[in-house]
């Protein structure tokens, strides 16, 4: 981050994720969730749906479904489940 004009620091990954989603997604816009996700991410997706964001889910092992799932998406989210 040295030399960067600005930066944001978060106490957790979930706070970073929800801040990004809140900043980038408005009601009616599409969020695509790809593959297996952390339980907290699923909870954040349910919150986004309550606020009017269209949430689509697509499996990593079904690439034929990707074009339809990604069509019109504002944001695509995937993550690796690891600690």
PDB file with SEQRES, HELIX, SHEET and CRYST1 records, atoms N, CA, C and O in Angstrom:
SEQRES   1 A   83  UNK UNK UNK UNK UNK UNK UNK UNK UNK UNK UNK UNK UNK          
SEQRES   2 A   83  UNK UNK UNK UNK UNK UNK UNK UNK UNK UNK UNK UNK UNK          
SEQRES   3 A   83  UNK UNK UNK UNK UNK UNK UNK UNK UNK UNK UNK UNK UNK          
SEQRES   4 A   83  UNK UNK UNK UNK UNK UNK UNK UNK UNK UNK UNK UNK UNK          
SEQRES   5 A   83  UNK UNK UNK UNK UNK UNK UNK UNK UNK UNK UNK UNK UNK          
SEQRES   6 A   83  UNK UNK UNK UNK UNK UNK UNK UNK UNK UNK UNK UNK UNK          
SEQRES   7 A   83  UNK UNK UNK UNK UNK                                          
HELIX    1 AA1 UNK A   13  UNK A   24  1                                  12    
HELIX    2 AA2 UNK A   39  UNK A   50  1                                  12    
HELIX    3 AA3 UNK A   63  UNK A   65  5                                   3    
HELIX    4 AA4 UNK A   66  UNK A   70  1                                   5    
SHEET    1 AA1 3 UNK A  54  UNK A  58  0                                        
SHEET    2 AA1 3 UNK A  30  UNK A  34  1                                        
SHEET    3 AA1 3 UNK A  73  UNK A  78  1                                        
CRYST1    1.000    1.000    1.000  90.00  90.00  90.00 P 1           1          
ATOM      1  N   UNK A   1       0.804  -1.196   0.000  1.00  0.00           N  
ATOM      2  CA  UNK A   1       0.000   0.000   0.000  1.00  0.00           C  
ATOM      3  C   UNK A   1       0.849   1.264   0.000  1.00  0.00           C  
ATOM      4  O   UNK A   1       0.325   2.376  -0.063  1.00  0.00           O  
ATOM      5  N   UNK A   2       2.138   1.087   0.070  1.00  0.00           N  
ATOM      6  CA  UNK A   2       3.008   2.262   0.063  1.00  0.00           C  
ATOM      7  C   UNK A   2       2.832   3.032  -1.232  1.00  0.00           C  
ATOM      8  O   UNK A   2       2.860   2.458  -2.321  1.00  0.00           O  
ATOM      9  N   UNK A   3       2.653   4.318  -1.104  1.00  0.00           N  
ATOM     10  CA  UNK A   3       2.507   5.179  -2.267  1.00  0.00           C  
ATOM     11  C   UNK A   3       1.101   5.221  -2.829  1.00  0.00           C  
ATOM     12  O   UNK A   3       0.843   5.972  -3.770  1.00  0.00           O  
ATOM     13  N   UNK A   4       0.181   4.435  -2.281  1.00  0.00           N  
ATOM     14  CA  UNK A   4      -1.205   4.444  -2.765  1.00  0.00           C  
ATOM     15  C   UNK A   4      -1.880   5.751  -2.355  1.00  0.00           C  
ATOM     16  O   UNK A   4      -1.594   6.279  -1.280  1.00  0.00           O  
ATOM     17  N   UNK A   5      -2.765   6.277  -3.188  1.00  0.00           N  
ATOM     18  CA  UNK A   5      -3.438   7.530  -2.834  1.00  0.00           C  
ATOM     19  C   UNK A   5      -4.407   7.360  -1.663  1.00  0.00           C  
ATOM     20  O   UNK A   5      -4.678   8.321  -0.942  1.00  0.00           O  
ATOM     21  N   UNK A   6      -4.934   6.142  -1.468  1.00  0.00           N  
ATOM     22  CA  UNK A   6      -5.833   5.892  -0.341  1.00  0.00           C  
ATOM     23  C   UNK A   6      -5.960   4.388  -0.139  1.00  0.00           C  
ATOM     24  O   UNK A   6      -5.561   3.596  -0.993  1.00  0.00           O  
ATOM     25  N   UNK A   7      -6.519   4.008   1.003  1.00  0.00           N  
ATOM     26  CA  UNK A   7      -6.710   2.599   1.303  1.00  0.00           C  
ATOM     27  C   UNK A   7      -7.811   2.458   2.342  1.00  0.00           C  
ATOM     28  O   UNK A   7      -8.118   3.401   3.071  1.00  0.00           O  
ATOM     29  N   UNK A   8      -8.392   1.289   2.400  1.00  0.00           N  
ATOM     30  CA  UNK A   8      -9.370   0.956   3.430  1.00  0.00           C  
ATOM     31  C   UNK A   8      -8.845  -0.242   4.197  1.00  0.00           C  
ATOM     32  O   UNK A   8      -8.258  -1.151   3.610  1.00  0.00           O  
ATOM     33  N   UNK A   9      -9.051  -0.248   5.489  1.00  0.00           N  
ATOM     34  CA  UNK A   9      -8.616  -1.348   6.340  1.00  0.00           C  
ATOM     35  C   UNK A   9      -9.839  -1.864   7.078  1.00  0.00           C  
ATOM     36  O   UNK A   9     -10.627  -1.078   7.603  1.00  0.00           O  
ATOM     37  N   UNK A  10     -10.002  -3.187   7.121  1.00  0.00           N  
ATOM     38  CA  UNK A  10     -11.153  -3.798   7.759  1.00  0.00           C  
ATOM     39  C   UNK A  10     -10.707  -4.783   8.824  1.00  0.00           C  
ATOM     40  O   UNK A  10      -9.627  -5.366   8.735  1.00  0.00           O  
ATOM     41  N   UNK A  11     -11.543  -4.962   9.826  1.00  0.00           N  
ATOM     42  CA  UNK A  11     -11.237  -5.886  10.909  1.00  0.00           C  
ATOM     43  C   UNK A  11     -11.462  -7.338  10.518  1.00  0.00           C  
ATOM     44  O   UNK A  11     -10.942  -8.244  11.169  1.00  0.00           O  
ATOM     45  N   UNK A  12     -12.232  -7.566   9.465  1.00  0.00           N  
ATOM     46  CA  UNK A  12     -12.511  -8.937   9.043  1.00  0.00           C  
ATOM     47  C   UNK A  12     -12.788  -8.968   7.546  1.00  0.00           C  
ATOM     48  O   UNK A  12     -13.085  -7.950   6.921  1.00  0.00           O  
ATOM     49  N   UNK A  13     -12.681 -10.166   6.998  1.00  0.00           N  
ATOM     50  CA  UNK A  13     -13.004 -10.345   5.585  1.00  0.00           C  
ATOM     51  C   UNK A  13     -14.468 -10.078   5.291  1.00  0.00           C  
ATOM     52  O   UNK A  13     -14.801  -9.533   4.239  1.00  0.00           O  
ATOM     53  N   UNK A  14     -15.349 -10.458   6.214  1.00  0.00           N  
ATOM     54  CA  UNK A  14     -16.777 -10.230   5.996  1.00  0.00           C  
ATOM     55  C   UNK A  14     -17.120  -8.746   5.988  1.00  0.00           C  
ATOM     56  O   UNK A  14     -17.994  -8.319   5.234  1.00  0.00           O  
ATOM     57  N   UNK A  15     -16.450  -7.960   6.811  1.00  0.00           N  
ATOM     58  CA  UNK A  15     -16.719  -6.522   6.778  1.00  0.00           C  
ATOM     59  C   UNK A  15     -16.231  -5.919   5.465  1.00  0.00           C  
ATOM     60  O   UNK A  15     -16.858  -5.002   4.935  1.00  0.00           O  
ATOM     61  N   UNK A  16     -15.126  -6.422   4.941  1.00  0.00           N  
ATOM     62  CA  UNK A  16     -14.643  -5.955   3.635  1.00  0.00           C  
ATOM     63  C   UNK A  16     -15.617  -6.360   2.532  1.00  0.00           C  
ATOM     64  O   UNK A  16     -15.939  -5.558   1.655  1.00  0.00           O  
ATOM     65  N   UNK A  17     -16.084  -7.612   2.581  1.00  0.00           N  
ATOM     66  CA  UNK A  17     -17.011  -8.115   1.564  1.00  0.00           C  
ATOM     67  C   UNK A  17     -18.310  -7.315   1.551  1.00  0.00           C  
ATOM     68  O   UNK A  17     -18.741  -6.856   0.493  1.00  0.00           O  
ATOM     69  N   UNK A  18     -18.936  -7.143   2.709  1.00  0.00           N  
ATOM     70  CA  UNK A  18     -20.219  -6.441   2.731  1.00  0.00           C  
ATOM     71  C   UNK A  18     -20.064  -4.967   2.358  1.00  0.00           C  
ATOM     72  O   UNK A  18     -20.964  -4.391   1.745  1.00  0.00           O  
ATOM     73  N   UNK A  19     -18.956  -4.357   2.712  1.00  0.00           N  
ATOM     74  CA  UNK A  19     -18.715  -2.971   2.295  1.00  0.00           C  
ATOM     75  C   UNK A  19     -18.605  -2.876   0.780  1.00  0.00           C  
ATOM     76  O   UNK A  19     -19.180  -1.976   0.168  1.00  0.00           O  
ATOM     77  N   UNK A  20     -17.872  -3.797   0.175  1.00  0.00           N  
ATOM     78  CA  UNK A  20     -17.732  -3.795  -1.290  1.00  0.00           C  
ATOM     79  C   UNK A  20     -19.081  -4.029  -1.965  1.00  0.00           C  
ATOM     80  O   UNK A  20     -19.448  -3.316  -2.898  1.00  0.00           O  
ATOM     81  N   UNK A  21     -19.813  -5.028  -1.489  1.00  0.00           N  
ATOM     82  CA  UNK A  21     -21.127  -5.307  -2.091  1.00  0.00           C  
ATOM     83  C   UNK A  21     -22.057  -4.106  -1.942  1.00  0.00           C  
ATOM     84  O   UNK A  21     -22.736  -3.729  -2.897  1.00  0.00           O  
ATOM     85  N   UNK A  22     -22.094  -3.501  -0.751  1.00  0.00           N  
ATOM     86  CA  UNK A  22     -22.963  -2.346  -0.530  1.00  0.00           C  
ATOM     87  C   UNK A  22     -22.589  -1.181  -1.449  1.00  0.00           C  
ATOM     88  O   UNK A  22     -23.458  -0.447  -1.919  1.00  0.00           O  
ATOM     89  N   UNK A  23     -21.300  -1.021  -1.696  1.00  0.00           N  
ATOM     90  CA  UNK A  23     -20.850   0.080  -2.550  1.00  0.00           C  
ATOM     91  C   UNK A  23     -21.127  -0.174  -4.022  1.00  0.00           C  
ATOM     92  O   UNK A  23     -21.372   0.765  -4.779  1.00  0.00           O  
ATOM     93  N   UNK A  24     -21.091  -1.444  -4.438  1.00  0.00           N  
ATOM     94  CA  UNK A  24     -21.171  -1.771  -5.863  1.00  0.00           C  
ATOM     95  C   UNK A  24     -22.546  -2.215  -6.351  1.00  0.00           C  
ATOM     96  O   UNK A  24     -22.805  -2.177  -7.554  1.00  0.00           O  
ATOM     97  N   UNK A  25     -23.426  -2.633  -5.454  1.00  0.00           N  
ATOM     98  CA  UNK A  25     -24.706  -3.207  -5.865  1.00  0.00           C  
ATOM     99  C   UNK A  25     -25.887  -2.362  -5.408  1.00  0.00           C  
ATOM    100  O   UNK A  25     -25.946  -1.919  -4.261  1.00  0.00           O  
ATOM    101  N   UNK A  26     -26.816  -2.151  -6.315  1.00  0.00           N  
ATOM    102  CA  UNK A  26     -28.057  -1.430  -6.022  1.00  0.00           C  
ATOM    103  C   UNK A  26     -29.229  -2.382  -6.252  1.00  0.00           C  
ATOM    104  O   UNK A  26     -29.070  -3.394  -6.934  1.00  0.00           O  
ATOM    105  N   UNK A  27     -30.392  -2.077  -5.700  1.00  0.00           N  
ATOM    106  CA  UNK A  27     -31.559  -2.924  -5.947  1.00  0.00           C  
ATOM    107  C   UNK A  27     -31.789  -3.147  -7.441  1.00  0.00           C  
ATOM    108  O   UNK A  27     -31.709  -2.216  -8.243  1.00  0.00           O  
ATOM    109  N   UNK A  28     -32.076  -4.397  -7.797  1.00  0.00           N  
ATOM    110  CA  UNK A  28     -32.305  -4.761  -9.190  1.00  0.00           C  
ATOM    111  C   UNK A  28     -31.061  -5.225  -9.921  1.00  0.00           C  
ATOM    112  O   UNK A  28     -31.165  -5.838 -10.983  1.00  0.00           O  
ATOM    113  N   UNK A  29     -29.876  -4.943  -9.369  1.00  0.00           N  
ATOM    114  CA  UNK A  29     -28.648  -5.401 -10.011  1.00  0.00           C  
ATOM    115  C   UNK A  29     -28.377  -6.859  -9.634  1.00  0.00           C  
ATOM    116  O   UNK A  29     -28.900  -7.370  -8.643  1.00  0.00           O  
ATOM    117  N   UNK A  30     -27.549  -7.513 -10.449  1.00  0.00           N  
ATOM    118  CA  UNK A  30     -27.329  -8.953 -10.312  1.00  0.00           C  
ATOM    119  C   UNK A  30     -25.964  -9.256  -9.713  1.00  0.00           C  
ATOM    120  O   UNK A  30     -24.937  -8.757 -10.175  1.00  0.00           O  
ATOM    121  N   UNK A  31     -25.978 -10.089  -8.669  1.00  0.00           N  
ATOM    122  CA  UNK A  31     -24.790 -10.637  -8.039  1.00  0.00           C  
ATOM    123  C   UNK A  31     -24.778 -12.124  -8.333  1.00  0.00           C  
ATOM    124  O   UNK A  31     -25.761 -12.814  -8.066  1.00  0.00           O  
ATOM    125  N   UNK A  32     -23.680 -12.631  -8.880  1.00  0.00           N  
ATOM    126  CA  UNK A  32     -23.556 -14.061  -9.154  1.00  0.00           C  
ATOM    127  C   UNK A  32     -22.574 -14.654  -8.155  1.00  0.00           C  
ATOM    128  O   UNK A  32     -21.446 -14.182  -8.015  1.00  0.00           O  
ATOM    129  N   UNK A  33     -23.020 -15.693  -7.465  1.00  0.00           N  
ATOM    130  CA  UNK A  33     -22.182 -16.418  -6.514  1.00  0.00           C  
ATOM    131  C   UNK A  33     -21.760 -17.717  -7.167  1.00  0.00           C  
ATOM    132  O   UNK A  33     -22.602 -18.478  -7.644  1.00  0.00           O  
ATOM    133  N   UNK A  34     -20.462 -17.977  -7.193  1.00  0.00           N  
ATOM    134  CA  UNK A  34     -19.922 -19.135  -7.903  1.00  0.00           C  
ATOM    135  C   UNK A  34     -19.324 -20.122  -6.910  1.00  0.00           C  
ATOM    136  O   UNK A  34     -18.464 -19.767  -6.105  1.00  0.00           O  
ATOM    137  N   UNK A  35     -19.792 -21.370  -6.977  1.00  0.00           N  
ATOM    138  CA  UNK A  35     -19.198 -22.438  -6.187  1.00  0.00           C  
ATOM    139  C   UNK A  35     -19.621 -22.429  -4.733  1.00  0.00           C  
ATOM    140  O   UNK A  35     -20.553 -21.727  -4.342  1.00  0.00           O  
ATOM    141  N   UNK A  36     -18.911 -23.228  -3.931  1.00  0.00           N  
ATOM    142  CA  UNK A  36     -19.168 -23.332  -2.494  1.00  0.00           C  
ATOM    143  C   UNK A  36     -18.703 -22.059  -1.798  1.00  0.00           C  
ATOM    144  O   UNK A  36     -17.653 -21.507  -2.128  1.00  0.00           O  
ATOM    145  N   UNK A  37     -19.487 -21.602  -0.840  1.00  0.00           N  
ATOM    146  CA  UNK A  37     -19.186 -20.349  -0.163  1.00  0.00           C  
ATOM    147  C   UNK A  37     -19.214 -20.510   1.348  1.00  0.00           C  
ATOM    148  O   UNK A  37     -19.885 -21.395   1.880  1.00  0.00           O  
ATOM    149  N   UNK A  38     -18.490 -19.659   2.020  1.00  0.00           N  
ATOM    150  CA  UNK A  38     -18.471 -19.553   3.473  1.00  0.00           C  
ATOM    151  C   UNK A  38     -19.889 -19.213   3.951  1.00  0.00           C  
ATOM    152  O   UNK A  38     -20.618 -18.493   3.269  1.00  0.00           O  
ATOM    153  N   UNK A  39     -20.274 -19.723   5.108  1.00  0.00           N  
ATOM    154  CA  UNK A  39     -21.608 -19.466   5.643  1.00  0.00           C  
ATOM    155  C   UNK A  39     -21.912 -17.988   5.822  1.00  0.00           C  
ATOM    156  O   UNK A  39     -23.046 -17.558   5.613  1.00  0.00           O  
ATOM    157  N   UNK A  40     -20.923 -17.218   6.203  1.00  0.00           N  
ATOM    158  CA  UNK A  40     -21.111 -15.775   6.344  1.00  0.00           C  
ATOM    159  C   UNK A  40     -21.407 -15.102   5.017  1.00  0.00           C  
ATOM    160  O   UNK A  40     -22.168 -14.137   4.957  1.00  0.00           O  
ATOM    161  N   UNK A  41     -20.805 -15.613   3.957  1.00  0.00           N  
ATOM    162  CA  UNK A  41     -21.072 -15.079   2.622  1.00  0.00           C  
ATOM    163  C   UNK A  41     -22.517 -15.377   2.230  1.00  0.00           C  
ATOM    164  O   UNK A  41     -23.196 -14.528   1.653  1.00  0.00           O  
ATOM    165  N   UNK A  42     -22.983 -16.582   2.543  1.00  0.00           N  
ATOM    166  CA  UNK A  42     -24.381 -16.935   2.263  1.00  0.00           C  
ATOM    167  C   UNK A  42     -25.334 -16.012   3.023  1.00  0.00           C  
ATOM    168  O   UNK A  42     -26.349 -15.576   2.480  1.00  0.00           O  
ATOM    169  N   UNK A  43     -25.003 -15.719   4.281  1.00  0.00           N  
ATOM    170  CA  UNK A  43     -25.832 -14.804   5.066  1.00  0.00           C  
ATOM    171  C   UNK A  43     -25.834 -13.403   4.448  1.00  0.00           C  
ATOM    172  O   UNK A  43     -26.877 -12.750   4.400  1.00  0.00           O  
ATOM    173  N   UNK A  44     -24.685 -12.944   3.981  1.00  0.00           N  
ATOM    174  CA  UNK A  44     -24.602 -11.634   3.331  1.00  0.00           C  
ATOM    175  C   UNK A  44     -25.413 -11.617   2.038  1.00  0.00           C  
ATOM    176  O   UNK A  44     -26.015 -10.599   1.698  1.00  0.00           O  
ATOM    177  N   UNK A  45     -25.433 -12.736   1.319  1.00  0.00           N  
ATOM    178  CA  UNK A  45     -26.223 -12.822   0.088  1.00  0.00           C  
ATOM    179  C   UNK A  45     -27.712 -12.729   0.401  1.00  0.00           C  
ATOM    180  O   UNK A  45     -28.456 -12.076  -0.331  1.00  0.00           O  
ATOM    181  N   UNK A  46     -28.153 -13.369   1.469  1.00  0.00           N  
ATOM    182  CA  UNK A  46     -29.565 -13.276   1.869  1.00  0.00           C  
ATOM    183  C   UNK A  46     -29.923 -11.840   2.238  1.00  0.00           C  
ATOM    184  O   UNK A  46     -31.015 -11.365   1.926  1.00  0.00           O  
ATOM    185  N   UNK A  47     -29.006 -11.160   2.897  1.00  0.00           N  
ATOM    186  CA  UNK A  47     -29.213  -9.743   3.226  1.00  0.00           C  
ATOM    187  C   UNK A  47     -29.325  -8.909   1.953  1.00  0.00           C  
ATOM    188  O   UNK A  47     -30.187  -8.036   1.851  1.00  0.00           O  
ATOM    189  N   UNK A  48     -28.452  -9.180   0.985  1.00  0.00           N  
ATOM    190  CA  UNK A  48     -28.491  -8.447  -0.284  1.00  0.00           C  
ATOM    191  C   UNK A  48     -29.828  -8.681  -0.988  1.00  0.00           C  
ATOM    192  O   UNK A  48     -30.403  -7.750  -1.553  1.00  0.00           O  
ATOM    193  N   UNK A  49     -30.325  -9.919  -0.957  1.00  0.00           N  
ATOM    194  CA  UNK A  49     -31.624 -10.214  -1.569  1.00  0.00           C  
ATOM    195  C   UNK A  49     -32.739  -9.420  -0.899  1.00  0.00           C  
ATOM    196  O   UNK A  49     -33.630  -8.907  -1.576  1.00  0.00           O  
ATOM    197  N   UNK A  50     -32.696  -9.317   0.420  1.00  0.00           N  
ATOM    198  CA  UNK A  50     -33.722  -8.538   1.133  1.00  0.00           C  
ATOM    199  C   UNK A  50     -33.694  -7.078   0.714  1.00  0.00           C  
ATOM    200  O   UNK A  50     -34.718  -6.397   0.779  1.00  0.00           O  
ATOM    201  N   UNK A  51     -32.538  -6.588   0.286  1.00  0.00           N  
ATOM    202  CA  UNK A  51     -32.398  -5.206  -0.146  1.00  0.00           C  
ATOM    203  C   UNK A  51     -32.649  -5.036  -1.642  1.00  0.00           C  
ATOM    204  O   UNK A  51     -32.444  -3.953  -2.190  1.00  0.00           O  
ATOM    205  N   UNK A  52     -33.095  -6.110  -2.304  1.00  0.00           N  
ATOM    206  CA  UNK A  52     -33.485  -5.996  -3.707  1.00  0.00           C  
ATOM    207  C   UNK A  52     -32.448  -6.396  -4.730  1.00  0.00           C  
ATOM    208  O   UNK A  52     -32.692  -6.264  -5.929  1.00  0.00           O  
ATOM    209  N   UNK A  53     -31.292  -6.881  -4.296  1.00  0.00           N  
ATOM    210  CA  UNK A  53     -30.279  -7.359  -5.232  1.00  0.00           C  
ATOM    211  C   UNK A  53     -30.703  -8.744  -5.721  1.00  0.00           C  
ATOM    212  O   UNK A  53     -31.140  -9.576  -4.926  1.00  0.00           O  
ATOM    213  N   UNK A  54     -30.577  -8.990  -7.008  1.00  0.00           N  
ATOM    214  CA  UNK A  54     -30.879 -10.296  -7.586  1.00  0.00           C  
ATOM    215  C   UNK A  54     -29.644 -11.170  -7.415  1.00  0.00           C  
ATOM    216  O   UNK A  54     -28.574 -10.845  -7.929  1.00  0.00           O  
ATOM    217  N   UNK A  55     -29.790 -12.270  -6.698  1.00  0.00           N  
ATOM    218  CA  UNK A  55     -28.660 -13.158  -6.436  1.00  0.00           C  
ATOM    219  C   UNK A  55     -28.853 -14.447  -7.226  1.00  0.00           C  
ATOM    220  O   UNK A  55     -29.865 -15.133  -7.080  1.00  0.00           O  
ATOM    221  N   UNK A  56     -27.882 -14.762  -8.054  1.00  0.00           N  
ATOM    222  CA  UNK A  56     -27.877 -16.015  -8.813  1.00  0.00           C  
ATOM    223  C   UNK A  56     -26.721 -16.862  -8.305  1.00  0.00           C  
ATOM    224  O   UNK A  56     -25.668 -16.349  -7.924  1.00  0.00           O  
ATOM    225  N   UNK A  57     -26.941 -18.167  -8.308  1.00  0.00           N  
ATOM    226  CA  UNK A  57     -25.879 -19.097  -7.904  1.00  0.00           C  
ATOM    227  C   UNK A  57     -25.572 -20.025  -9.066  1.00  0.00           C  
ATOM    228  O   UNK A  57     -26.471 -20.454  -9.790  1.00  0.00           O  
ATOM    229  N   UNK A  58     -24.295 -20.328  -9.237  1.00  0.00           N  
ATOM    230  CA  UNK A  58     -23.873 -21.238 -10.297  1.00  0.00           C  
ATOM    231  C   UNK A  58     -22.721 -22.094  -9.768  1.00  0.00           C  
ATOM    232  O   UNK A  58     -21.868 -21.621  -9.017  1.00  0.00           O  
ATOM    233  N   UNK A  59     -22.719 -23.353 -10.174  1.00  0.00           N  
ATOM    234  CA  UNK A  59     -21.688 -24.282  -9.720  1.00  0.00           C  
ATOM    235  C   UNK A  59     -20.442 -24.179 -10.592  1.00  0.00           C  
ATOM    236  O   UNK A  59     -20.525 -23.906 -11.789  1.00  0.00           O  
ATOM    237  N   UNK A  60     -19.298 -24.402  -9.976  1.00  0.00           N  
ATOM    238  CA  UNK A  60     -18.042 -24.395 -10.724  1.00  0.00           C  
ATOM    239  C   UNK A  60     -17.980 -25.524 -11.742  1.00  0.00           C  
ATOM    240  O   UNK A  60     -17.365 -25.382 -12.800  1.00  0.00           O  
ATOM    241  N   UNK A  61     -18.613 -26.640 -11.423  1.00  0.00           N  
ATOM    242  CA  UNK A  61     -18.520 -27.804 -12.310  1.00  0.00           C  
ATOM    243  C   UNK A  61     -19.619 -27.852 -13.372  1.00  0.00           C  
ATOM    244  O   UNK A  61     -19.855 -28.900 -13.973  1.00  0.00           O  
ATOM    245  N   UNK A  62     -20.291 -26.722 -13.604  1.00  0.00           N  
ATOM    246  CA  UNK A  62     -21.317 -26.650 -14.639  1.00  0.00           C  
ATOM    247  C   UNK A  62     -21.060 -25.460 -15.565  1.00  0.00           C  
ATOM    248  O   UNK A  62     -21.866 -24.531 -15.620  1.00  0.00           O  
ATOM    249  N   UNK A  63     -19.939 -25.485 -16.291  1.00  0.00           N  
ATOM    250  CA  UNK A  63     -19.587 -24.324 -17.120  1.00  0.00           C  
ATOM    251  C   UNK A  63     -20.617 -24.005 -18.203  1.00  0.00           C  
ATOM    252  O   UNK A  63     -20.680 -22.868 -18.668  1.00  0.00           O  
ATOM    253  N   UNK A  64     -21.412 -24.970 -18.606  1.00  0.00           N  
ATOM    254  CA  UNK A  64     -22.446 -24.683 -19.605  1.00  0.00           C  
ATOM    255  C   UNK A  64     -23.487 -23.701 -19.062  1.00  0.00           C  
ATOM    256  O   UNK A  64     -24.149 -23.012 -19.837  1.00  0.00           O  
ATOM    257  N   UNK A  65     -23.635 -23.633 -17.743  1.00  0.00           N  
ATOM    258  CA  UNK A  65     -24.607 -22.725 -17.123  1.00  0.00           C  
ATOM    259  C   UNK A  65     -24.048 -21.319 -16.910  1.00  0.00           C  
ATOM    260  O   UNK A  65     -24.806 -20.398 -16.606  1.00  0.00           O  
ATOM    261  N   UNK A  66     -22.757 -21.143 -17.062  1.00  0.00           N  
ATOM    262  CA  UNK A  66     -22.139 -19.852 -16.779  1.00  0.00           C  
ATOM    263  C   UNK A  66     -22.659 -18.705 -17.637  1.00  0.00           C  
ATOM    264  O   UNK A  66     -22.963 -17.647 -17.086  1.00  0.00           O  
ATOM    265  N   UNK A  67     -22.778 -18.855 -18.963  1.00  0.00           N  
ATOM    266  CA  UNK A  67     -23.212 -17.702 -19.765  1.00  0.00           C  
ATOM    267  C   UNK A  67     -24.558 -17.135 -19.311  1.00  0.00           C  
ATOM    268  O   UNK A  67     -24.722 -15.919 -19.221  1.00  0.00           O  
ATOM    269  N   UNK A  68     -25.506 -18.003 -19.029  1.00  0.00           N  
ATOM    270  CA  UNK A  68     -26.815 -17.529 -18.567  1.00  0.00           C  
ATOM    271  C   UNK A  68     -26.716 -16.891 -17.187  1.00  0.00           C  
ATOM    272  O   UNK A  68     -27.319 -15.848 -16.933  1.00  0.00           O  
ATOM    273  N   UNK A  69     -25.950 -17.524 -16.295  1.00  0.00           N  
ATOM    274  CA  UNK A  69     -25.809 -16.989 -14.937  1.00  0.00           C  
ATOM    275  C   UNK A  69     -25.117 -15.633 -14.929  1.00  0.00           C  
ATOM    276  O   UNK A  69     -25.497 -14.749 -14.161  1.00  0.00           O  
ATOM    277  N   UNK A  70     -24.104 -15.461 -15.778  1.00  0.00           N  
ATOM    278  CA  UNK A  70     -23.320 -14.228 -15.781  1.00  0.00           C  
ATOM    279  C   UNK A  70     -23.963 -13.102 -16.597  1.00  0.00           C  
ATOM    280  O   UNK A  70     -23.544 -11.949 -16.488  1.00  0.00           O  
ATOM    281  N   UNK A  71     -24.964 -13.417 -17.403  1.00  0.00           N  
ATOM    282  CA  UNK A  71     -25.592 -12.403 -18.267  1.00  0.00           C  
ATOM    283  C   UNK A  71     -26.159 -11.258 -17.422  1.00  0.00           C  
ATOM    284  O   UNK A  71     -26.973 -11.481 -16.526  1.00  0.00           O  
ATOM    285  N   UNK A  72     -25.730 -10.069 -17.710  1.00  0.00           N  
ATOM    286  CA  UNK A  72     -26.228  -8.885 -17.019  1.00  0.00           C  
ATOM    287  C   UNK A  72     -25.728  -8.709 -15.600  1.00  0.00           C  
ATOM    288  O   UNK A  72     -26.234  -7.854 -14.873  1.00  0.00           O  
ATOM    289  N   UNK A  73     -24.750  -9.494 -15.188  1.00  0.00           N  
ATOM    290  CA  UNK A  73     -24.252  -9.414 -13.812  1.00  0.00           C  
ATOM    291  C   UNK A  73     -23.462  -8.132 -13.577  1.00  0.00           C  
ATOM    292  O   UNK A  73     -22.654  -7.724 -14.411  1.00  0.00           O  
ATOM    293  N   UNK A  74     -23.700  -7.522 -12.461  1.00  0.00           N  
ATOM    294  CA  UNK A  74     -22.917  -6.366 -12.029  1.00  0.00           C  
ATOM    295  C   UNK A  74     -21.664  -6.835 -11.289  1.00  0.00           C  
ATOM    296  O   UNK A  74     -20.615  -6.195 -11.360  1.00  0.00           O  
ATOM    297  N   UNK A  75     -21.785  -7.969 -10.572  1.00  0.00           N  
ATOM    298  CA  UNK A  75     -20.677  -8.446  -9.758  1.00  0.00           C  
ATOM    299  C   UNK A  75     -20.706  -9.970  -9.713  1.00  0.00           C  
ATOM    300  O   UNK A  75     -21.768 -10.573  -9.554  1.00  0.00           O  
ATOM    301  N   UNK A  76     -19.539 -10.586  -9.852  1.00  0.00           N  
ATOM    302  CA  UNK A  76     -19.386 -12.036  -9.724  1.00  0.00           C  
ATOM    303  C   UNK A  76     -18.477 -12.279  -8.526  1.00  0.00           C  
ATOM    304  O   UNK A  76     -17.404 -11.688  -8.410  1.00  0.00           O  
ATOM    305  N   UNK A  77     -18.932 -13.167  -7.632  1.00  0.00           N  
ATOM    306  CA  UNK A  77     -18.172 -13.457  -6.415  1.00  0.00           C  
ATOM    307  C   UNK A  77     -17.883 -14.936  -6.327  1.00  0.00           C  
ATOM    308  O   UNK A  77     -18.788 -15.760  -6.465  1.00  0.00           O  
ATOM    309  N   UNK A  78     -16.626 -15.280  -6.097  1.00  0.00           N  
ATOM    310  CA  UNK A  78     -16.232 -16.650  -5.805  1.00  0.00           C  
ATOM    311  C   UNK A  78     -15.175 -16.598  -4.727  1.00  0.00           C  
ATOM    312  O   UNK A  78     -14.542 -15.562  -4.520  1.00  0.00           O  
ATOM    313  N   UNK A  79     -14.982 -17.692  -4.050  1.00  0.00           N  
ATOM    314  CA  UNK A  79     -13.973 -17.719  -2.989  1.00  0.00           C  
ATOM    315  C   UNK A  79     -13.462 -19.136  -2.823  1.00  0.00           C  
ATOM    316  O   UNK A  79     -14.125 -20.104  -3.195  1.00  0.00           O  
ATOM    317  N   UNK A  80     -12.283 -19.236  -2.263  1.00  0.00           N  
ATOM    318  CA  UNK A  80     -11.745 -20.559  -1.933  1.00  0.00           C  
ATOM    319  C   UNK A  80     -11.996 -20.788  -0.449  1.00  0.00           C  
ATOM    320  O   UNK A  80     -11.705 -19.927   0.381  1.00  0.00           O  
ATOM    321  N   UNK A  81     -12.523 -21.926  -0.133  1.00  0.00           N  
ATOM    322  CA  UNK A  81     -12.806 -22.265   1.261  1.00  0.00           C  
ATOM    323  C   UNK A  81     -11.523 -22.812   1.877  1.00  0.00           C  
ATOM    324  O   UNK A  81     -11.132 -23.946   1.601  1.00  0.00           O  
ATOM    325  N   UNK A  82     -10.878 -22.014   2.702  1.00  0.00           N  
ATOM    326  CA  UNK A  82      -9.623 -22.416   3.310  1.00  0.00           C  
ATOM    327  C   UNK A  82      -9.318 -21.573   4.525  1.00  0.00           C  
ATOM    328  O   UNK A  82      -9.829 -20.461   4.655  1.00  0.00           O  
ATOM    329  N   UNK A  83      -8.515 -22.072   5.389  1.00  0.00           N  
ATOM    330  CA  UNK A  83      -8.033 -21.302   6.542  1.00  0.00           C  
ATOM    331  C   UNK A  83      -6.537 -21.482   6.646  1.00  0.00           C  
ATOM    332  O   UNK A  83      -5.910 -20.924   7.546  1.00  0.00           O  
TER     333      UNK A  83                                                      
END                                                                             
